[in-house]
Coordinates of C-alpha atoms in Angstrom, one line a residue:
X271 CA -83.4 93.9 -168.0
X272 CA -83.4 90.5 -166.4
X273 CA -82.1 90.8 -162.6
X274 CA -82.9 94.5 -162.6
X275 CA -85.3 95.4 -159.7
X276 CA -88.6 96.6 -161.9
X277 CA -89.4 98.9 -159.0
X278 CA -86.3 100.9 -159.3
X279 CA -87.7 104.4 -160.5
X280 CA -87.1 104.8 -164.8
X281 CA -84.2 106.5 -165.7
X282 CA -83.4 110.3 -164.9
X283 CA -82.3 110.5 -169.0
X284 CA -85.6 111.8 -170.7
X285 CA -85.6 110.8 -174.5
X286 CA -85.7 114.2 -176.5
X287 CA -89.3 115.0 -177.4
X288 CA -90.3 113.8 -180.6
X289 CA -90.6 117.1 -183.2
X290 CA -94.4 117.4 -184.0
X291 CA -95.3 116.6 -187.8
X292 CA -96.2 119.8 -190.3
X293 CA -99.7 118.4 -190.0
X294 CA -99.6 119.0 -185.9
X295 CA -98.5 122.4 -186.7
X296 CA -100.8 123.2 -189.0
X297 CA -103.6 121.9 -186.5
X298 CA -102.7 123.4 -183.3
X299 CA -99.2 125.5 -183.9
X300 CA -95.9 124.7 -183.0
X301 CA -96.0 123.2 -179.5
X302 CA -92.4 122.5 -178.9
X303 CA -91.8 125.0 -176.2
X304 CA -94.7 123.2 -174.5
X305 CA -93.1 119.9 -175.0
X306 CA -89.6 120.8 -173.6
X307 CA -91.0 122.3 -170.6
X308 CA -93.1 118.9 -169.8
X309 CA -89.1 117.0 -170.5
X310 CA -87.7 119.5 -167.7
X311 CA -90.8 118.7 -164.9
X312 CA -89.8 114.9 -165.4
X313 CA -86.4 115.3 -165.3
X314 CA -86.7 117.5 -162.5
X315 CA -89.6 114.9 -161.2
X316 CA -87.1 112.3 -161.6
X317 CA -84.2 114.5 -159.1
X318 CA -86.2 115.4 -156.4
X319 CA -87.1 111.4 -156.2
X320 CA -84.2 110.1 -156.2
X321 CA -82.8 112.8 -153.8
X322 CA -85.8 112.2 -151.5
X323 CA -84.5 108.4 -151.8
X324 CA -80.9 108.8 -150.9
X325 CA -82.2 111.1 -148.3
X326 CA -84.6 108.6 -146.4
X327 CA -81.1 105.5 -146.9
X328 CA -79.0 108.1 -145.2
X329 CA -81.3 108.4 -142.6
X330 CA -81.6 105.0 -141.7
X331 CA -78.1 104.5 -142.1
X332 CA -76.8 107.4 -139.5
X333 CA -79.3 105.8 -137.3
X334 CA -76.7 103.2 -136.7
X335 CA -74.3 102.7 -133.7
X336 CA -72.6 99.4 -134.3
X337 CA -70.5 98.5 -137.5
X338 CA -72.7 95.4 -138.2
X339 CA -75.8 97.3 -138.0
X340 CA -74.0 99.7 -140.4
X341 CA -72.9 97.5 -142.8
X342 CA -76.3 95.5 -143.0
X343 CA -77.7 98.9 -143.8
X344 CA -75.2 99.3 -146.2
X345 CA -76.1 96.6 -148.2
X346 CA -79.9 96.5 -148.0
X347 CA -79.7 100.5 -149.6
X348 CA -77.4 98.9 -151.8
X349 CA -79.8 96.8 -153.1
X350 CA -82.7 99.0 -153.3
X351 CA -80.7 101.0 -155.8
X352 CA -78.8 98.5 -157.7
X353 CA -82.2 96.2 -158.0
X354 CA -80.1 93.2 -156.3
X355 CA -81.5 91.3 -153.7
X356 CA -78.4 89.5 -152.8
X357 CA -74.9 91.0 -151.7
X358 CA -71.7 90.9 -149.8
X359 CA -69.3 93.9 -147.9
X360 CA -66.3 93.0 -146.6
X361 CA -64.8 95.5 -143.9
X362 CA -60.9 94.7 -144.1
X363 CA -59.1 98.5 -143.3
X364 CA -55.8 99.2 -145.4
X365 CA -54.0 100.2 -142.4
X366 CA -54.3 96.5 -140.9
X367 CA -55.6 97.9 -137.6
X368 CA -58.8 96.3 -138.0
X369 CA -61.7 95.5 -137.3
X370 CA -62.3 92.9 -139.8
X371 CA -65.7 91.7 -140.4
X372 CA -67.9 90.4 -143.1
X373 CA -71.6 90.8 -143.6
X374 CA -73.9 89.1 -146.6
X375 CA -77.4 90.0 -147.7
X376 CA -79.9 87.3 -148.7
X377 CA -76.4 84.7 -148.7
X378 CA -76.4 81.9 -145.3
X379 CA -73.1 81.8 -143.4
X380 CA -71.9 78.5 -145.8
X381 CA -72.4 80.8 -149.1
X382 CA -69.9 83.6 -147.2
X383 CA -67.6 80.8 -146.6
X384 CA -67.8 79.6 -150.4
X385 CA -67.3 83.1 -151.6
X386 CA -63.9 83.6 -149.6
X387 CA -62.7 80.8 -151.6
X388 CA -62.4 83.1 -154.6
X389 CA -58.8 84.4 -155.1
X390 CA -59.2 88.3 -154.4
X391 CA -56.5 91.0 -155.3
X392 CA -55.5 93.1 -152.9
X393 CA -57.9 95.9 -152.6
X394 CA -60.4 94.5 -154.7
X395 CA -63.7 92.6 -154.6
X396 CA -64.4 89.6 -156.7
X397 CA -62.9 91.6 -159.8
X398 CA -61.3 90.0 -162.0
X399 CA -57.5 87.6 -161.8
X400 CA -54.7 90.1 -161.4
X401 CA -57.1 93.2 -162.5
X402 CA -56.8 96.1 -160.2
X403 CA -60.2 97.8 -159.3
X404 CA -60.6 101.1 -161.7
X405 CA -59.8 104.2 -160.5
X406 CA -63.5 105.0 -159.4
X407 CA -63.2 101.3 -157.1
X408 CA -66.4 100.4 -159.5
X409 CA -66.0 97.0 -161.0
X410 CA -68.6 95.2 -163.2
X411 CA -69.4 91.7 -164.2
X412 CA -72.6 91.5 -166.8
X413 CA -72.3 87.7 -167.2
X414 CA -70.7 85.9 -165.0
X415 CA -70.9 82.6 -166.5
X416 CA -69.5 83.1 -169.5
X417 CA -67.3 86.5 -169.5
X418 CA -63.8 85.9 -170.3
X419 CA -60.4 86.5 -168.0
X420 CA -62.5 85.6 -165.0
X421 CA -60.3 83.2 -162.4
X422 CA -62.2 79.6 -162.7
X423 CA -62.7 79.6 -159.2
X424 CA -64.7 82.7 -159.9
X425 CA -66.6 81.5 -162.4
X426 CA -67.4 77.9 -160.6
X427 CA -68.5 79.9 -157.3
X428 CA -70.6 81.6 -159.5
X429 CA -72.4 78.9 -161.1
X430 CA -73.1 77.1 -156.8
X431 CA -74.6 79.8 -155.5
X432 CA -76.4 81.0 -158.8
X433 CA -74.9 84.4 -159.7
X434 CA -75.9 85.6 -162.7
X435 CA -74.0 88.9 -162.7
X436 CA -72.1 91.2 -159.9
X437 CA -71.2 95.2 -159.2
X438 CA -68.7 95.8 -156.5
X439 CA -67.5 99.4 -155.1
X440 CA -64.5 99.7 -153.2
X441 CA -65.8 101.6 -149.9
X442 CA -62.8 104.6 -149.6
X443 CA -62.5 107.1 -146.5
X444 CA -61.7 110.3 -148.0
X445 CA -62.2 111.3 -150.9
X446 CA -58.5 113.0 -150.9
X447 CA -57.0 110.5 -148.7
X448 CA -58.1 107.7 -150.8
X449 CA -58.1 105.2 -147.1
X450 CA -60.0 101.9 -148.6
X451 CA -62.0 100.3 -145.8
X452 CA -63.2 97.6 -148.0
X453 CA -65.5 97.0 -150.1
X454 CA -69.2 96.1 -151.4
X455 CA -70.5 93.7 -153.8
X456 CA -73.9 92.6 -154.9
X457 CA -75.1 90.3 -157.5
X458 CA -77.6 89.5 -159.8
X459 CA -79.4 86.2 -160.2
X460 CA -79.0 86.5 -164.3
X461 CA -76.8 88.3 -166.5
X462 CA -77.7 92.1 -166.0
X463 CA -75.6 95.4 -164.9
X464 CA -77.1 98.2 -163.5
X465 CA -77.6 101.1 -165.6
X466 CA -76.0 104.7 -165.3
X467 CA -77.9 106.4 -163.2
X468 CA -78.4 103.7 -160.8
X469 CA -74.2 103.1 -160.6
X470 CA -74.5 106.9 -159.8
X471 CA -77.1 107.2 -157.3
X472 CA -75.1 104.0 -155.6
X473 CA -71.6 105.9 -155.7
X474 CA -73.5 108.8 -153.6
X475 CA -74.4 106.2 -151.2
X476 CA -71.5 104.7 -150.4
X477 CA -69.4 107.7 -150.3
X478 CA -71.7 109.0 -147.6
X479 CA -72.2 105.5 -146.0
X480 CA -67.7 105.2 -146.5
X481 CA -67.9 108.5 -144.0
X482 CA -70.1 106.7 -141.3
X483 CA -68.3 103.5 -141.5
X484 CA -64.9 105.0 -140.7
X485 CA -66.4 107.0 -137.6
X486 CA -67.8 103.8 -136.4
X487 CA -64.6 101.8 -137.1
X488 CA -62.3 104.6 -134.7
X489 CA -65.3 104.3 -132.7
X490 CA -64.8 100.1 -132.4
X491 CA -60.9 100.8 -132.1
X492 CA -61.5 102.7 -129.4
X493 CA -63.7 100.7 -127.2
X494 CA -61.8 98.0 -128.0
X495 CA -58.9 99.6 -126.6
X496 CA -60.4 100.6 -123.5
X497 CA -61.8 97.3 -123.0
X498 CA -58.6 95.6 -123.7
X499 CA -57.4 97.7 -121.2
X500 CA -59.8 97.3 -118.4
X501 CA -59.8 93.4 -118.9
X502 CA -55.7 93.3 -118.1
X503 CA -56.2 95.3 -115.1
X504 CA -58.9 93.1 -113.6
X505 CA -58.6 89.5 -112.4
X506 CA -57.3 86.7 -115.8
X507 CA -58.8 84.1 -113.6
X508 CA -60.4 83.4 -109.8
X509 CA -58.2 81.4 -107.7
X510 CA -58.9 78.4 -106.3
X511 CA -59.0 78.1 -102.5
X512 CA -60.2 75.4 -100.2
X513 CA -63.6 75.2 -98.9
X514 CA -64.8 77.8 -101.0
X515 CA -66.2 78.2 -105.1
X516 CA -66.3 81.5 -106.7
X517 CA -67.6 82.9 -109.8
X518 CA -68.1 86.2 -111.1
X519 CA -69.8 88.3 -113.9
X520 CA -68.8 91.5 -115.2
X521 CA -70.7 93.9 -117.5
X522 CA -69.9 97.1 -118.5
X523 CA -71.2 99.4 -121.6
X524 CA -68.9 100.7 -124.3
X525 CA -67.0 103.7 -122.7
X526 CA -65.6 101.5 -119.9
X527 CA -66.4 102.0 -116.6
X528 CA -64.6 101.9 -113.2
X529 CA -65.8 99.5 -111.4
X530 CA -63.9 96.2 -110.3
X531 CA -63.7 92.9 -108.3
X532 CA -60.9 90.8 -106.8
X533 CA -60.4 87.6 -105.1
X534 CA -56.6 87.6 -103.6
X535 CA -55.2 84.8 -101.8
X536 CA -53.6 85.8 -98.4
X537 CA -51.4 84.3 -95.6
X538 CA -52.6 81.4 -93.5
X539 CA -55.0 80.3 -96.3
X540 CA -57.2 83.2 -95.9
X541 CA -58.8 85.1 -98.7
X542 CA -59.4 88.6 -99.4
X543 CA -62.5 89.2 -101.5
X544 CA -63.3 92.7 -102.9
X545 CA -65.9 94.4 -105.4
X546 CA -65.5 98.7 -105.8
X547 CA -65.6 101.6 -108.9
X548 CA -64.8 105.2 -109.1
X549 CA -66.8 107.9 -110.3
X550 CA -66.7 108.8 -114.0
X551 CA -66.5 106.2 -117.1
X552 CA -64.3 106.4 -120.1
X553 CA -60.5 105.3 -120.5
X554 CA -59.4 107.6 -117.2
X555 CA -61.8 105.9 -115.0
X556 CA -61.0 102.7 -116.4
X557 CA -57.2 103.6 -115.2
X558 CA -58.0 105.3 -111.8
X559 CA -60.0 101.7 -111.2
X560 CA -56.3 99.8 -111.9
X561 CA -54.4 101.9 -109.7
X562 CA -56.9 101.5 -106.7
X563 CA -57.7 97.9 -107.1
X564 CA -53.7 97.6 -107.4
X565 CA -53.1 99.3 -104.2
X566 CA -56.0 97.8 -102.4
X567 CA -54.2 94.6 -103.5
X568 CA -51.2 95.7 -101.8
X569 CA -52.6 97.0 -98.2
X570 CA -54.4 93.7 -98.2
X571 CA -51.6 91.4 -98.0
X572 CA -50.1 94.2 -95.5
X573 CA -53.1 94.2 -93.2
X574 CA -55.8 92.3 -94.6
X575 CA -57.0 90.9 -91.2
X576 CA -58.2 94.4 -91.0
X577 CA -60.3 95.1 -93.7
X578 CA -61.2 98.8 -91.9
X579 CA -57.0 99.3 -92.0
X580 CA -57.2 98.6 -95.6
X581 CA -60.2 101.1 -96.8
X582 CA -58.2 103.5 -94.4
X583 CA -55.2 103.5 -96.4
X584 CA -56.9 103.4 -99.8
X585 CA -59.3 106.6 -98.7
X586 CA -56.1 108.3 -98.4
X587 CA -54.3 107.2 -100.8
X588 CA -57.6 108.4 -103.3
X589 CA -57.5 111.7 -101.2
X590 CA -53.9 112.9 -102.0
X591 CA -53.1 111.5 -105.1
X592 CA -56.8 111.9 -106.7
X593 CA -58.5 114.7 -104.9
X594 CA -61.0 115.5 -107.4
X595 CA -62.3 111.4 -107.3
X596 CA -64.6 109.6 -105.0
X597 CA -65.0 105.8 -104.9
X598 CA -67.0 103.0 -103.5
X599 CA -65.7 100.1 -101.9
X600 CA -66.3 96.5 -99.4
X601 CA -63.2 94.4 -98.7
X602 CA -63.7 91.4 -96.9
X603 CA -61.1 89.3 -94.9
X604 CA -62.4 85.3 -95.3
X605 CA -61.7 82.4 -93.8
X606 CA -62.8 79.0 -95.6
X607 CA -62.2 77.0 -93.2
X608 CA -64.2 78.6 -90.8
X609 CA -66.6 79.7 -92.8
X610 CA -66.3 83.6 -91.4
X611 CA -65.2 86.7 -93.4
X612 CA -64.8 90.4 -92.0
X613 CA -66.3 92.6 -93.5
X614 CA -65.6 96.6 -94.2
X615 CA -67.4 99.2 -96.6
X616 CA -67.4 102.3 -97.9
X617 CA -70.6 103.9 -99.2
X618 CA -71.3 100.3 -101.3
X619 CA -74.3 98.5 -101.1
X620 CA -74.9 95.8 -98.3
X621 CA -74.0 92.3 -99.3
X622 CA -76.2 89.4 -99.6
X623 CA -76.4 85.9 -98.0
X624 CA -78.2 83.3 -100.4
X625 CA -78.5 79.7 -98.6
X626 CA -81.4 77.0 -98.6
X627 CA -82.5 78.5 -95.2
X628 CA -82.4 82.1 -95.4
X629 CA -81.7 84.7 -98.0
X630 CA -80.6 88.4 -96.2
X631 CA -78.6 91.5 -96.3
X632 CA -76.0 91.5 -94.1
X633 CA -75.9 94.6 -92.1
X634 CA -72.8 96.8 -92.8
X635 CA -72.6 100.0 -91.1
X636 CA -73.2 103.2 -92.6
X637 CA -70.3 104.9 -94.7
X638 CA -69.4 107.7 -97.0
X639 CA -67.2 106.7 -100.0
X640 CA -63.7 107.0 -100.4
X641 CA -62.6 110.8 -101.0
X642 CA -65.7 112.6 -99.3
X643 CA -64.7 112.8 -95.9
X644 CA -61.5 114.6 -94.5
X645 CA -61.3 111.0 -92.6
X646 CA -62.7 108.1 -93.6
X647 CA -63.2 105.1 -90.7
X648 CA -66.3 102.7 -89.8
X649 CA -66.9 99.3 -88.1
X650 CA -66.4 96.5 -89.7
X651 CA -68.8 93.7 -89.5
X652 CA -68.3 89.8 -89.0
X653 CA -70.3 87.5 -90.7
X654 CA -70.7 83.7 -90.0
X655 CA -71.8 81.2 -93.1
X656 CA -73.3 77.7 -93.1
X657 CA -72.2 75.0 -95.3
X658 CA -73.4 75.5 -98.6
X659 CA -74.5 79.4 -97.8
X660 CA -73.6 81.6 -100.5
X661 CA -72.2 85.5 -99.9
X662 CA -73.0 87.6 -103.0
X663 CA -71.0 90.9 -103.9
X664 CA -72.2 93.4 -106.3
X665 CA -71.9 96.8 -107.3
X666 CA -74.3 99.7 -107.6
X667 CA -75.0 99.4 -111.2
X668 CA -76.6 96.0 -110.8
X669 CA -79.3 98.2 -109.1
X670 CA -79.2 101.1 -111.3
X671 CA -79.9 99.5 -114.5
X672 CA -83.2 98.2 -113.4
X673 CA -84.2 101.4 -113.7
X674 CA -86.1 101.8 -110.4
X675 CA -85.6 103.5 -107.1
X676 CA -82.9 101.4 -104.8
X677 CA -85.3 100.5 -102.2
X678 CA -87.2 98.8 -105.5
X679 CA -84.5 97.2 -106.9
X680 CA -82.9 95.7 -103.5
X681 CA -86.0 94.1 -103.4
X682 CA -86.0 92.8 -106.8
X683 CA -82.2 91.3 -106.1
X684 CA -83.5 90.1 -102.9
X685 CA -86.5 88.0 -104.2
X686 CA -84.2 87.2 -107.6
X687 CA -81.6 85.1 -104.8
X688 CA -85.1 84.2 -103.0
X689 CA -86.5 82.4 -105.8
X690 CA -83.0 80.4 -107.2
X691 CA -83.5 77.3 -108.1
X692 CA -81.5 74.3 -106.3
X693 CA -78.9 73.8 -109.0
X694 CA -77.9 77.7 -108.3
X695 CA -77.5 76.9 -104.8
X696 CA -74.9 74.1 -105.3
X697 CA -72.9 76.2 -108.1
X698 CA -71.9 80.1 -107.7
X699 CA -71.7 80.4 -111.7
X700 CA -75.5 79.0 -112.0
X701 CA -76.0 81.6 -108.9
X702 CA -75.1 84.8 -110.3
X703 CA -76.3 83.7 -114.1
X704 CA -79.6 83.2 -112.4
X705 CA -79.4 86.9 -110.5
X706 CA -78.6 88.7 -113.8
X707 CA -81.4 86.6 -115.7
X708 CA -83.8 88.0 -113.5
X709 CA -82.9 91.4 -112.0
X710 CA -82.0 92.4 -115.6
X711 CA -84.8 90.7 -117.8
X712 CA -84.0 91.0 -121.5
X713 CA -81.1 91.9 -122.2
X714 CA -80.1 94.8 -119.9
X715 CA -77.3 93.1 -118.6
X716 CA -75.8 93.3 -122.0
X717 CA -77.4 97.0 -123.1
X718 CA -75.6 99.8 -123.8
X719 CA -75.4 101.7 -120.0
X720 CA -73.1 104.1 -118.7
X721 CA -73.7 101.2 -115.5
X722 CA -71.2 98.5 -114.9
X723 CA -72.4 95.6 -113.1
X724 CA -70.1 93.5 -111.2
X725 CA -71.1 90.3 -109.4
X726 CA -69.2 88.0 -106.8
X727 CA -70.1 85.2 -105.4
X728 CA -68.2 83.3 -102.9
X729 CA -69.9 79.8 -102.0
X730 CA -68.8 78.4 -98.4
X731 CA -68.6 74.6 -98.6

């Protein structure tokens, strides 16, 4: 049939053999019992392929951790047993809580485009004007072109992108609840309609892929929330403070972490810089970071010319109100116009001075973190930049995600500043894009790690 995939297997429906003539049984007996057994190996033949088919799509498909990944999958299995080599799902949940998303197979991002300009009923996919999907969500156009009732929208989409034909299932969670997600459609470059046992072998599919694609859409909700969350409780925007530029990055994998960064303007047109995280990931991290980065905020315009007084007061803070936490944490009282800062940490890694003339730790004395001693106090150290010098802030998982030992991957940060290119010494922004480039090659700043990364920098002018 034209548009049908030749290499989809031949149809699970053996014909009934064909009764052999007197002359056959006059030959060589009656050899229909022979004959029916040969009709149940194929059709048996026939089940244990196409089982072993939707068996090896399944796979694939649980293999998948992100809803576009999923739905690509989706389609591409689709195809394989529909015979289509072009196709559309649209994710679009009936309880309005999102996510939204659309995903096409063999069709550019223009032919998407051209296809939402087809009126759609609610619930359905390109079905027909003012028909409801049936009661299975399987709706079938042989002939596009010239079937009747179609909207002419439909039918002029149709003919652009060179649709001969189209089979859409709606995509339901539940097969009591009945919860559409959305819902699937691939097409046919002629008039065609794929036959019974492929429709069945494609309902299997989807029902199982419907299950996978509403885990991963709570899943999305979820990180979503988290990450909506932790966004509000950091920083909407650096301020702007005389005599000094600073930029930031922020990474952090799906669960959320608790790690943070702040830039807080204090009395006398001093600035109070800090970077920090708390142990543990997920949504009660995330809100353990809020509350200690909103209390820090607090004891720093209290005392902020005394960044050990600060850390004091936050270590126990953390202690009675959180005993079962620990955190990390360097504050640093600046100056702009005299280019000095103050400098206090708990257990966090040493800072770093990035400048035309010399690129160097700063020396920090030796801490636990916040929560693991019945008394937390250390020195603080003062620190005196050059115009143009650059003081970089970062957290542990900037290190961590290298995957090397920290002696190893201090070295890598420090050559990374070493070798910045001039442009990165004017700008922080070009700075710490430059840092993450190179101490995180290839994407692991963006992977999925149970790290955050947080970089500050804070250029003296």
């Amino acid at each position: 049939m034209a548009g049908i995939d030749p290499l989809i297997p031949t149809s699970a429906h053996t014909p009934a053999p064909v009764a052999p003539t007197p002359e056959q049984q006059t030959r060589h007996g009656d050899f229909r019992p022979v004959d029916q057994l040969a009709a149940v190996q194929d059709r048996l033949a026939c089940w244990i392929s196409d089982l072993t088919m939707l068996h090896e799509l399944t796979e694939r498909l649980t293999q998948t951790n992100t809803l576009d990944d999923a739905l690509s999958e989706l389609l591409r299995a689709g195809g394989t047993l529909l015979g289509a080599r072009r196709g559309l799902v649209v994710l679009d949940p009936a309880d309005g809580l999102g996510p939204d998303s659309s995903v096409g197979l063999g069709l550019g991002r223009a032919d998407l485009g051209t296809i939402e300009t087809v009126p759609v009923p609610p619930g359905g996919a390109l079905t027909e004007a003012g028909e409801a999907p049936e009661p299975a969500g399987e709706v079938i156009h042989a002939d596009l072109l010239h079937e009747s009732g179609l909207d002419p929208r439909h039918r002029e989409v149709a003919a652009h992108l060179g649709f001969g034909a189209s089979y859409s299932l709606q995509l339901i969670a539940g097969a009591d609840a009945g919860e559409p997600l959305g819902s699937a459609v691939w097409f046919y470059d002629e008039p065609a309609q794929p036959v019974e046992r492929q429709r069945h072998l494609a309902s299997l599919y989807c029902r199982h892929a419907t299950a996978h694609l509403a885990r991963l859409v709570e899943l999305t909700r979820a990180r979503t929330t988290v990450a909506t969350l932790r966004d509000e409780l950091l920083p909407a925007r650096l301020p702007r403070v005389p005599g000094m530029r600073l930029a930031v990055r922020h990474r952090t994998g799906p669960r959320g972490g608790g790690d943070w960064y702040d830039a807080l303007p204090l009395p006398e047109g001093a600035l109070g810089l800090a970077v920090g995280g708390v142990t543990g990931s997920g949504p009660s991290a995330v809100a353990a970071m809020g509350r200690l980065r909103a209390s820090l905020r607090a004891y720093a315009v209290m005392e902020g010319e005394d960044p050990v007084a600060v850390l004091s007061d936050l270590e126990l803070l953390l202690r009675l109100t959180e005993p079962a936490r620990s955190a990390t944490a360097l504050f640093g009282y600046a100056e702009p116009e005299l280019r000095k800062i103050l400098l206090a940490g708990a257990g966090h890694c040493p800072p770093l001075v990035v400048g035309a003339r010399r690129v160097e730790f700063l020396e920090t004395s030796l801490s636990a973190p916040l929560g693991m001693l019945s008394c937390w106090e250390a020195p603080s150290a003062e620190f005196e930049a050059r115009a143009g010098e650059t003081l970089l802030l970062y957290t542990d998982g900037l290190l961590h995600r290298t995957g090397e030992p920290m002696d190893r991957a201090l070295a890598r940060l420090h050559a990374a500043a070493n070798t910045a290119p001039r442009p990165a010494l004017d700008d922080p922004a070009v700075l710490v894009d430059h840092i993450l480039r190179t101490v995180l090659p290839d994407g692991l700043d963006e992977a999925d790690s149970p790290e955050d990364v947080v970089l500050l920098a804070a250029r003296f002018d």
